[in-house]
mmCIF file of C-alpha atoms in Angstrom:
data_model
loop_
_atom_site.group_PDB
_atom_site.id
_atom_site.type_symbol
_atom_site.label_atom_id
_atom_site.label_comp_id
_atom_site.label_asym_id
_atom_site.label_seq_id
_atom_site.Cartn_x
_atom_site.Cartn_y
_atom_site.Cartn_z
ATOM 1 C CA MET A 238 -42.014 -18.553 21.218
ATOM 2 C CA THR A 239 -41.275 -20.253 17.872
ATOM 3 C CA THR A 240 -38.391 -22.671 17.331
ATOM 4 C CA GLN A 241 -36.600 -20.115 15.168
ATOM 5 C CA THR A 242 -36.920 -17.407 17.804
ATOM 6 C CA GLN A 243 -35.643 -19.780 20.503
ATOM 7 C CA SER A 244 -32.625 -20.718 18.371
ATOM 8 C CA LEU A 245 -31.748 -17.107 17.724
ATOM 9 C CA ALA A 246 -32.186 -16.224 21.394
ATOM 10 C CA LEU A 247 -29.875 -19.052 22.520
ATOM 11 C CA SER A 248 -27.274 -17.862 20.005
ATOM 12 C CA ASN A 249 -27.374 -14.280 21.185
ATOM 13 C CA ASN A 250 -24.386 -14.372 23.525
ATOM 14 C CA ALA A 251 -22.028 -16.971 22.067
ATOM 15 C CA LEU A 252 -22.476 -16.246 18.389
ATOM 16 C CA ALA A 253 -22.653 -12.469 18.774
ATOM 17 C CA MET A 254 -19.187 -12.670 20.295
ATOM 18 C CA ALA A 255 -18.093 -15.145 17.627
ATOM 19 C CA VAL A 256 -18.994 -12.722 14.818
ATOM 20 C CA SER A 257 -15.923 -10.659 15.698
ATOM 21 C CA ASN A 258 -13.852 -13.653 16.831
ATOM 22 C CA PRO A 259 -14.708 -17.007 15.202
ATOM 23 C CA GLY A 260 -12.382 -18.782 17.635
ATOM 24 C CA ALA A 261 -14.485 -17.705 20.611
ATOM 25 C CA LEU A 262 -16.426 -20.998 20.555
ATOM 26 C CA GLY A 263 -13.255 -23.017 21.093
ATOM 27 C CA THR A 264 -12.448 -24.283 17.604
ATOM 28 C CA ILE A 265 -13.260 -23.228 14.090
ATOM 29 C CA GLU A 266 -15.178 -26.490 13.641
ATOM 30 C CA ALA A 267 -17.379 -25.654 16.644
ATOM 31 C CA TYR A 268 -18.064 -22.221 15.208
ATOM 32 C CA ILE A 269 -18.998 -23.592 11.779
ATOM 33 C CA GLY A 270 -21.252 -26.207 13.378
ATOM 34 C CA ALA A 271 -22.988 -23.515 15.437
ATOM 35 C CA VAL A 272 -23.679 -21.176 12.516
ATOM 36 C CA ASN A 273 -24.909 -24.024 10.337
ATOM 37 C CA ARG A 274 -27.551 -24.861 12.955
ATOM 38 C CA LEU A 275 -29.021 -21.378 12.806
ATOM 39 C CA PRO A 276 -32.280 -21.358 10.820
ATOM 40 C CA LEU A 277 -32.596 -19.322 7.650
ATOM 41 C CA LEU A 278 -34.981 -16.395 7.340
ATOM 42 C CA SER A 279 -37.865 -16.386 4.915
ATOM 43 C CA GLN A 280 -38.033 -13.518 2.448
ATOM 44 C CA GLN A 281 -40.845 -11.873 4.425
ATOM 45 C CA GLN A 282 -38.975 -12.177 7.734
ATOM 46 C CA GLU A 283 -35.853 -10.754 6.126
ATOM 47 C CA THR A 284 -37.785 -7.821 4.668
ATOM 48 C CA ASP A 285 -39.495 -7.052 7.995
ATOM 49 C CA LEU A 286 -36.203 -7.120 9.891
ATOM 50 C CA ALA A 287 -34.460 -4.955 7.297
ATOM 51 C CA ARG A 288 -37.238 -2.359 7.481
ATOM 52 C CA ARG A 289 -37.025 -2.301 11.266
ATOM 53 C CA LEU A 290 -33.292 -1.659 10.971
ATOM 54 C CA ARG A 291 -33.674 1.015 8.289
ATOM 55 C CA ASP A 292 -36.655 2.852 9.774
ATOM 56 C CA ASP A 293 -36.138 2.381 13.516
ATOM 57 C CA SER A 294 -32.397 1.637 13.806
ATOM 58 C CA ASP A 295 -33.369 -1.620 15.533
ATOM 59 C CA LEU A 296 -30.074 -3.278 16.485
ATOM 60 C CA ASP A 297 -31.805 -6.544 17.408
ATOM 61 C CA ALA A 298 -33.104 -6.741 13.844
ATOM 62 C CA ALA A 299 -29.557 -6.165 12.566
ATOM 63 C CA ARG A 300 -28.274 -8.923 14.854
ATOM 64 C CA GLN A 301 -30.803 -11.418 13.502
ATOM 65 C CA LEU A 302 -29.959 -10.524 9.906
ATOM 66 C CA VAL A 303 -26.256 -10.983 10.567
ATOM 67 C CA LEU A 304 -26.588 -14.247 12.486
ATOM 68 C CA SER A 305 -28.841 -15.831 9.885
ATOM 69 C CA HIS A 306 -26.213 -15.186 7.172
ATOM 70 C CA LEU A 307 -23.045 -16.285 8.995
ATOM 71 C CA ARG A 308 -23.083 -19.576 7.088
ATOM 72 C CA LEU A 309 -22.769 -17.557 3.865
ATOM 73 C CA VAL A 310 -19.504 -16.058 5.130
ATOM 74 C CA VAL A 311 -18.197 -19.521 6.020
ATOM 75 C CA SER A 312 -19.038 -20.775 2.535
ATOM 76 C CA ILE A 313 -17.370 -17.833 0.758
ATOM 77 C CA SER A 314 -14.274 -17.884 2.977
ATOM 78 C CA ARG A 315 -13.560 -21.517 1.991
ATOM 79 C CA GLN A 316 -12.825 -20.288 -1.536
ATOM 80 C CA TYR A 317 -9.742 -18.425 -0.246
ATOM 81 C CA LEU A 318 -8.045 -21.108 1.841
ATOM 82 C CA GLY A 319 -5.200 -21.459 -0.676
ATOM 83 C CA TYR A 320 -3.551 -18.170 0.298
ATOM 84 C CA GLY A 321 -1.957 -19.429 3.499
ATOM 85 C CA ILE A 322 -4.202 -17.385 5.804
ATOM 86 C CA ALA A 323 -6.069 -18.956 8.729
ATOM 87 C CA HIS A 324 -9.692 -19.825 8.022
ATOM 88 C CA ALA A 325 -10.784 -18.070 11.212
ATOM 89 C CA ASP A 326 -9.166 -14.832 10.028
ATOM 90 C CA LEU A 327 -10.909 -15.060 6.664
ATOM 91 C CA ILE A 328 -14.255 -15.646 8.361
ATOM 92 C CA GLN A 329 -13.664 -12.738 10.708
ATOM 93 C CA GLU A 330 -13.008 -10.347 7.831
ATOM 94 C CA GLY A 331 -15.966 -11.756 5.898
ATOM 95 C CA ASN A 332 -18.176 -11.085 8.904
ATOM 96 C CA VAL A 333 -17.082 -7.448 8.796
ATOM 97 C CA GLY A 334 -18.213 -7.306 5.163
ATOM 98 C CA LEU A 335 -21.518 -8.961 6.086
ATOM 99 C CA MET A 336 -22.203 -6.332 8.749
ATOM 100 C CA LYS A 337 -21.451 -3.565 6.257
ATOM 101 C CA ALA A 338 -23.874 -5.170 3.811
ATOM 102 C CA VAL A 339 -26.624 -5.414 6.453
ATOM 103 C CA LYS A 340 -26.157 -1.725 7.279
ATOM 104 C CA ARG A 341 -26.548 -0.711 3.609
ATOM 105 C CA PHE A 342 -29.238 -3.197 2.597
ATOM 106 C CA ASP A 343 -32.466 -1.724 1.167
ATOM 107 C CA PRO A 344 -35.351 -4.243 1.481
ATOM 108 C CA ASP A 345 -37.484 -2.381 -1.053
ATOM 109 C CA ARG A 346 -35.204 -3.062 -4.025
ATOM 110 C CA GLY A 347 -36.525 -6.591 -4.427
ATOM 111 C CA VAL A 348 -33.134 -8.235 -3.892
ATOM 112 C CA ARG A 349 -32.389 -10.818 -1.206
ATOM 113 C CA LEU A 350 -29.722 -9.957 1.343
ATOM 114 C CA VAL A 351 -27.707 -13.032 0.382
ATOM 115 C CA SER A 352 -27.183 -11.667 -3.137
ATOM 116 C CA PHE A 353 -26.375 -8.179 -1.914
ATOM 117 C CA ALA A 354 -23.953 -9.331 0.786
ATOM 118 C CA VAL A 355 -21.738 -11.481 -1.455
ATOM 119 C CA HIS A 356 -19.952 -8.434 -2.880
ATOM 120 C CA TRP A 357 -19.250 -6.900 0.530
ATOM 121 C CA ILE A 358 -18.029 -10.164 2.040
ATOM 122 C CA LYS A 359 -15.648 -10.856 -0.853
ATOM 123 C CA ALA A 360 -14.397 -7.266 -0.862
ATOM 124 C CA GLU A 361 -13.361 -7.447 2.807
ATOM 125 C CA ILE A 362 -11.700 -10.836 2.364
ATOM 126 C CA HIS A 363 -9.865 -9.632 -0.759
ATOM 127 C CA GLU A 364 -8.555 -6.564 1.043
ATOM 128 C CA TYR A 365 -7.388 -8.641 4.010
ATOM 129 C CA ILE A 366 -5.564 -11.171 1.811
ATOM 130 C CA VAL A 367 -3.818 -8.493 -0.253
ATOM 131 C CA ARG A 368 -2.810 -6.660 2.922
ATOM 132 C CA ASN A 369 -1.443 -9.731 4.711
ATOM 133 C CA TRP A 370 -0.317 -12.211 2.056
ATOM 134 C CA ARG A 371 3.174 -10.745 1.903
ATOM 135 C CA MET A 372 5.140 -8.324 4.031
ATOM 136 C CA VAL A 373 5.400 -6.102 0.947
ATOM 137 C CA LYS A 374 2.016 -5.183 -0.514
ATOM 138 C CA ILE A 375 1.695 -7.102 -3.754
ATOM 139 C CA ALA A 376 -1.342 -5.481 -5.379
ATOM 140 C CA THR A 377 -2.495 -1.873 -5.198
ATOM 141 C CA THR A 378 -4.262 -0.997 -8.452
ATOM 142 C CA LYS A 379 -7.551 -2.448 -9.662
ATOM 143 C CA ALA A 380 -5.792 -4.356 -12.458
ATOM 144 C CA GLN A 381 -3.253 -5.822 -10.029
ATOM 145 C CA ARG A 382 -5.985 -7.006 -7.659
ATOM 146 C CA LYS A 383 -7.859 -8.645 -10.513
ATOM 147 C CA LEU A 384 -4.694 -10.432 -11.570
ATOM 148 C CA PHE A 385 -3.792 -11.463 -8.026
ATOM 149 C CA PHE A 386 -7.041 -13.359 -7.524
ATOM 150 C CA ASN A 387 -7.186 -14.869 -11.025
ATOM 151 C CA LEU A 388 -3.657 -15.482 -12.257
ATOM 152 C CA ARG A 389 -2.825 -18.488 -10.081
ATOM 153 C CA ARG A 390 -6.012 -20.189 -11.232
ATOM 154 C CA MET A 391 -5.383 -19.381 -14.889
ATOM 155 C CA ARG A 392 -1.725 -20.446 -15.053
ATOM 156 C CA PRO A 393 -1.545 -23.977 -16.527
ATOM 157 C CA ASP A 394 -0.067 -26.273 -13.857
ATOM 158 C CA GLY A 395 1.497 -23.224 -12.229
ATOM 159 C CA HIS A 396 4.180 -23.070 -14.920
ATOM 160 C CA THR A 397 5.724 -19.904 -16.333
ATOM 161 C CA LEU A 398 3.528 -18.271 -18.958
ATOM 162 C CA ASP A 399 4.687 -17.980 -22.543
ATOM 163 C CA PRO A 400 3.918 -14.789 -24.554
ATOM 164 C CA SER A 401 0.763 -16.217 -26.156
ATOM 165 C CA GLN A 402 -0.636 -17.239 -22.751
ATOM 166 C CA VAL A 403 0.148 -13.806 -21.362
ATOM 167 C CA ASP A 404 -1.779 -12.207 -24.228
ATOM 168 C CA ASP A 405 -4.741 -14.584 -23.740
ATOM 169 C CA ILE A 406 -4.989 -13.853 -20.013
ATOM 170 C CA ALA A 407 -4.634 -10.109 -20.572
ATOM 171 C CA ARG A 408 -7.437 -10.210 -23.141
ATOM 172 C CA GLU A 409 -9.723 -12.260 -20.893
ATOM 173 C CA LEU A 410 -9.188 -10.047 -17.827
ATOM 174 C CA ASN A 411 -9.083 -6.807 -19.830
ATOM 175 C CA VAL A 412 -5.669 -5.745 -18.534
ATOM 176 C CA ARG A 413 -2.337 -4.979 -20.205
ATOM 177 C CA PRO A 414 0.041 -7.868 -21.029
ATOM 178 C CA GLU A 415 2.758 -6.017 -19.103
ATOM 179 C CA ASP A 416 0.562 -6.159 -15.976
ATOM 180 C CA VAL A 417 0.180 -9.925 -16.370
ATOM 181 C CA SER A 418 3.943 -10.436 -16.663
ATOM 182 C CA GLU A 419 4.663 -8.168 -13.703
ATOM 183 C CA MET A 420 2.157 -9.929 -11.448
ATOM 184 C CA GLU A 421 3.555 -13.326 -12.466
ATOM 185 C CA VAL A 422 6.987 -12.178 -11.270
ATOM 186 C CA ARG A 423 5.510 -10.876 -8.010
ATOM 187 C CA LEU A 424 3.648 -14.113 -7.317
ATOM 188 C CA SER A 425 6.766 -16.160 -8.042
ATOM 189 C CA GLY A 426 8.965 -14.165 -5.696
ATOM 190 C CA GLN A 427 9.727 -15.252 -2.159
ATOM 191 C CA GLU A 428 10.365 -13.209 0.960
ATOM 192 C CA MET A 429 13.844 -13.460 2.467
ATOM 193 C CA ALA A 430 14.837 -12.678 6.025
ATOM 194 C CA LEU A 431 17.355 -9.871 6.361
ATOM 195 C CA GLU A 432 19.347 -11.772 8.967
ATOM 196 C CA ALA A 433 20.192 -15.480 9.325
ATOM 197 C CA GLN A 434 17.393 -17.347 11.109
ATOM 198 C CA HIS A 435 19.601 -19.761 13.077
ATOM 199 C CA ASP A 436 22.865 -19.429 14.957
ATOM 200 C CA ASP A 437 24.426 -22.229 12.935
ATOM 201 C CA ALA A 438 23.475 -20.722 9.559
ATOM 202 C CA ASP A 439 26.246 -20.235 7.034
ATOM 203 C CA GLY A 440 25.812 -16.477 7.283
ATOM 204 C CA PHE A 441 24.832 -15.970 3.648
ATOM 205 C CA ALA A 442 21.950 -13.622 4.430
ATOM 206 C CA PRO A 443 21.269 -10.161 2.958
ATOM 207 C CA ILE A 444 22.626 -8.508 6.091
ATOM 208 C CA THR A 445 26.098 -9.841 5.173
ATOM 209 C CA TYR A 446 26.280 -8.291 1.721
ATOM 210 C CA LEU A 447 23.893 -5.332 1.810
ATOM 211 C CA ALA A 448 25.838 -2.249 2.817
ATOM 212 C CA ASP A 449 25.055 1.394 3.451
ATOM 213 C CA GLU A 450 27.028 3.034 0.651
ATOM 214 C CA GLY A 451 26.646 6.366 2.335
ATOM 215 C CA GLN A 452 29.046 5.224 5.081
ATOM 216 C CA GLU A 453 31.700 3.933 2.693
ATOM 217 C CA PRO A 454 35.047 5.625 3.581
ATOM 218 C CA SER A 455 35.477 7.186 0.145
ATOM 219 C CA ARG A 456 31.947 8.680 0.318
ATOM 220 C CA VAL A 457 32.630 10.051 3.795
ATOM 221 C CA LEU A 458 35.834 11.699 2.565
ATOM 222 C CA GLU A 459 34.020 13.159 -0.442
ATOM 223 C CA ARG A 460 31.379 14.728 1.802
ATOM 224 C CA ARG A 461 34.038 16.200 4.063
ATOM 225 C CA ALA A 462 35.896 17.658 1.094
ATOM 226 C CA LEU A 463 32.682 19.175 -0.245
ATOM 227 C CA ASP A 464 31.887 20.674 3.160
ATOM 228 C CA ASP A 465 35.364 22.182 3.293
ATOM 229 C CA LEU A 466 35.014 23.662 -0.188
ATOM 230 C CA GLN A 467 31.661 25.171 0.685
ATOM 231 C CA GLY A 468 32.931 26.489 3.990
ATOM 232 C CA SER A 469 36.514 27.456 4.745
ATOM 233 C CA GLY A 470 37.686 26.790 1.152
ATOM 234 C CA LEU A 471 35.268 29.341 -0.265
ATOM 235 C CA LEU A 472 36.241 31.917 2.343
ATOM 236 C CA ASN A 473 39.935 31.446 1.584
ATOM 237 C CA ALA A 474 39.290 31.795 -2.144
ATOM 238 C CA LEU A 475 37.356 35.029 -1.580
ATOM 239 C CA GLU A 476 40.146 36.423 0.620
ATOM 240 C CA GLY A 477 42.543 35.976 -2.284
ATOM 241 C CA LEU A 478 40.596 38.478 -4.400
ATOM 242 C CA ASP A 479 41.017 42.217 -4.467
ATOM 243 C CA GLU A 480 38.335 44.286 -2.779
ATOM 244 C CA ARG A 481 36.434 45.169 -5.976
ATOM 245 C CA SER A 482 36.404 41.592 -7.321
ATOM 246 C CA ARG A 483 35.261 40.226 -3.943
ATOM 247 C CA ARG A 484 32.482 42.819 -3.790
ATOM 248 C CA ILE A 485 31.257 41.861 -7.295
ATOM 249 C CA VAL A 486 31.235 38.090 -6.564
ATOM 250 C CA GLU A 487 29.494 38.525 -3.216
ATOM 251 C CA ALA A 488 26.918 40.948 -4.607
ATOM 252 C CA ARG A 489 26.166 38.737 -7.616
ATOM 253 C CA TRP A 490 26.215 35.217 -6.162
ATOM 254 C CA LEU A 491 26.372 35.144 -2.349
ATOM 255 C CA GLN A 492 23.193 36.970 -1.438
ATOM 256 C CA ASP A 493 20.258 35.200 0.241
ATOM 257 C CA GLU A 494 17.791 36.846 -2.119
ATOM 258 C CA GLY A 495 18.176 38.342 -5.622
ATOM 259 C CA GLY A 496 21.797 39.187 -6.366
ATOM 260 C CA ALA A 497 22.806 42.462 -7.986
ATOM 261 C CA THR A 498 22.743 42.812 -11.780
ATOM 262 C CA LEU A 499 25.697 43.715 -13.965
ATOM 263 C CA HIS A 500 24.191 47.145 -14.652
ATOM 264 C CA GLU A 501 23.683 47.884 -10.952
ATOM 265 C CA LEU A 502 27.305 47.080 -10.196
ATOM 266 C CA ALA A 503 28.437 49.027 -13.264
ATOM 267 C CA ALA A 504 26.705 52.120 -11.879
ATOM 268 C CA GLU A 505 28.252 51.512 -8.457
ATOM 269 C CA PHE A 506 31.839 51.362 -9.786
ATOM 270 C CA GLY A 507 31.394 53.815 -12.661
ATOM 271 C CA VAL A 508 32.350 51.335 -15.413
ATOM 272 C CA SER A 509 30.473 49.473 -18.131
ATOM 273 C CA ALA A 510 28.441 46.285 -17.556
ATOM 274 C CA GLU A 511 30.842 44.437 -19.886
ATOM 275 C CA ARG A 512 33.771 45.470 -17.657
ATOM 276 C CA ILE A 513 31.944 44.080 -14.597
ATOM 277 C CA ARG A 514 31.418 40.783 -16.478
ATOM 278 C CA GLN A 515 35.158 40.609 -17.282
ATOM 279 C CA ILE A 516 36.139 41.260 -13.646
ATOM 280 C CA GLU A 517 33.675 38.580 -12.528
ATOM 281 C CA ALA A 518 35.096 36.023 -14.982
ATOM 282 C CA ALA A 519 38.644 36.755 -13.860
ATOM 283 C CA ALA A 520 37.614 36.432 -10.201
ATOM 284 C CA PHE A 521 35.999 33.028 -10.831
ATOM 285 C CA LYS A 522 39.137 31.809 -12.595
ATOM 286 C CA LYS A 523 41.280 32.887 -9.654
ATOM 287 C CA MET A 524 38.899 31.284 -7.139
ATOM 288 C CA ARG A 525 38.854 27.965 -9.035
ATOM 289 C CA ALA A 526 42.626 27.895 -8.956
ATOM 290 C CA ALA A 527 42.632 28.570 -5.225
ATOM 291 C CA LEU A 528 40.023 25.874 -4.532
ATOM 292 C CA SER A 529 41.931 23.259 -6.557
ATOM 293 C CA GLU A 530 44.899 23.795 -4.237
ATOM 294 C CA GLU A 531 42.830 23.081 -1.109
#
C-alpha cells in the first residue's frame, strides 16, 4: 500500500464526517490541519478516479476526489471571512459545492477538477452568505448579487459614494447606477430588534411606536358603519321604496349573476326603457337620503 493510499484510508472516517461538519474534528484549526496533510492527486490519478465515478458510479472514487480537494474549499472560504459568518459554516457550504462539482466533472474535457470546482464552491458560499447575512434577504437578482460581493471592496474607505463613483462602479460591473445606489443603502442599513433587548432599556423600540392602524378606534367604527350600511341600512332603504321601484333596483343591481336590462324590465311593466331608467334614478335618490339618515 502506497503512502498516499494509507493517508486516504486513515482519513476515511474522520474526514468523511468532517466534510459535512468541519467542527467534527474538535476545532476548525484541527480540521484545516487535517485536510492540509492530505496528499494531492496527480492528473492521471484524478482522471482515473473521475472515470470510475462516471462509468461505474464508484463512491470510493468520489470520496477520494472530494477529500483531496478539501484544502481548496478552505482556501476559497477564507476570502469570505469579512461577512460575519463562521469559518466552519463557510467551509461546510463550500464542501457542498465541491461535492456537486465532483458529481458533474467530466475527465475527458481536459480540465483539472480544481479549475472546474472553483465555480461550484463559490456559488454555494455566495448563496449561503446572501441567505444568512441579514434577516431580510438583501440580494435576489443577478445584478444585486454582483453588487453585494463587489461594492464593499470598491467603495473608497467605505465612505458614501458620490454620483461619479456610482457611475464608474455601474460601468465596471455592467449594472444600472440605480442598482448601485440601492445596494449601497441596503449595505449601510442595520437591523433593529422589534422589542427592547433589556429590561432596563428606555423603551424606545419599534414595538412602542409601530401600531396596527386597522385596530384604531376610528377605523373600527368606520368598518362597523360600512357593515351596517351594507346590511340592515340597505334593507331599510329598500323597504322605503314602492313595490315597483324596489323590484327594479333588486332586478338590476342585487342579483348574484347578470341583472336585468332596462328593456327587459320595460317589457315586464309595459312602459318604455327610458321610464324604467327614470324610476331607477328616483329610487337611488330616495335610498341615498334614507342611508344618510342611518
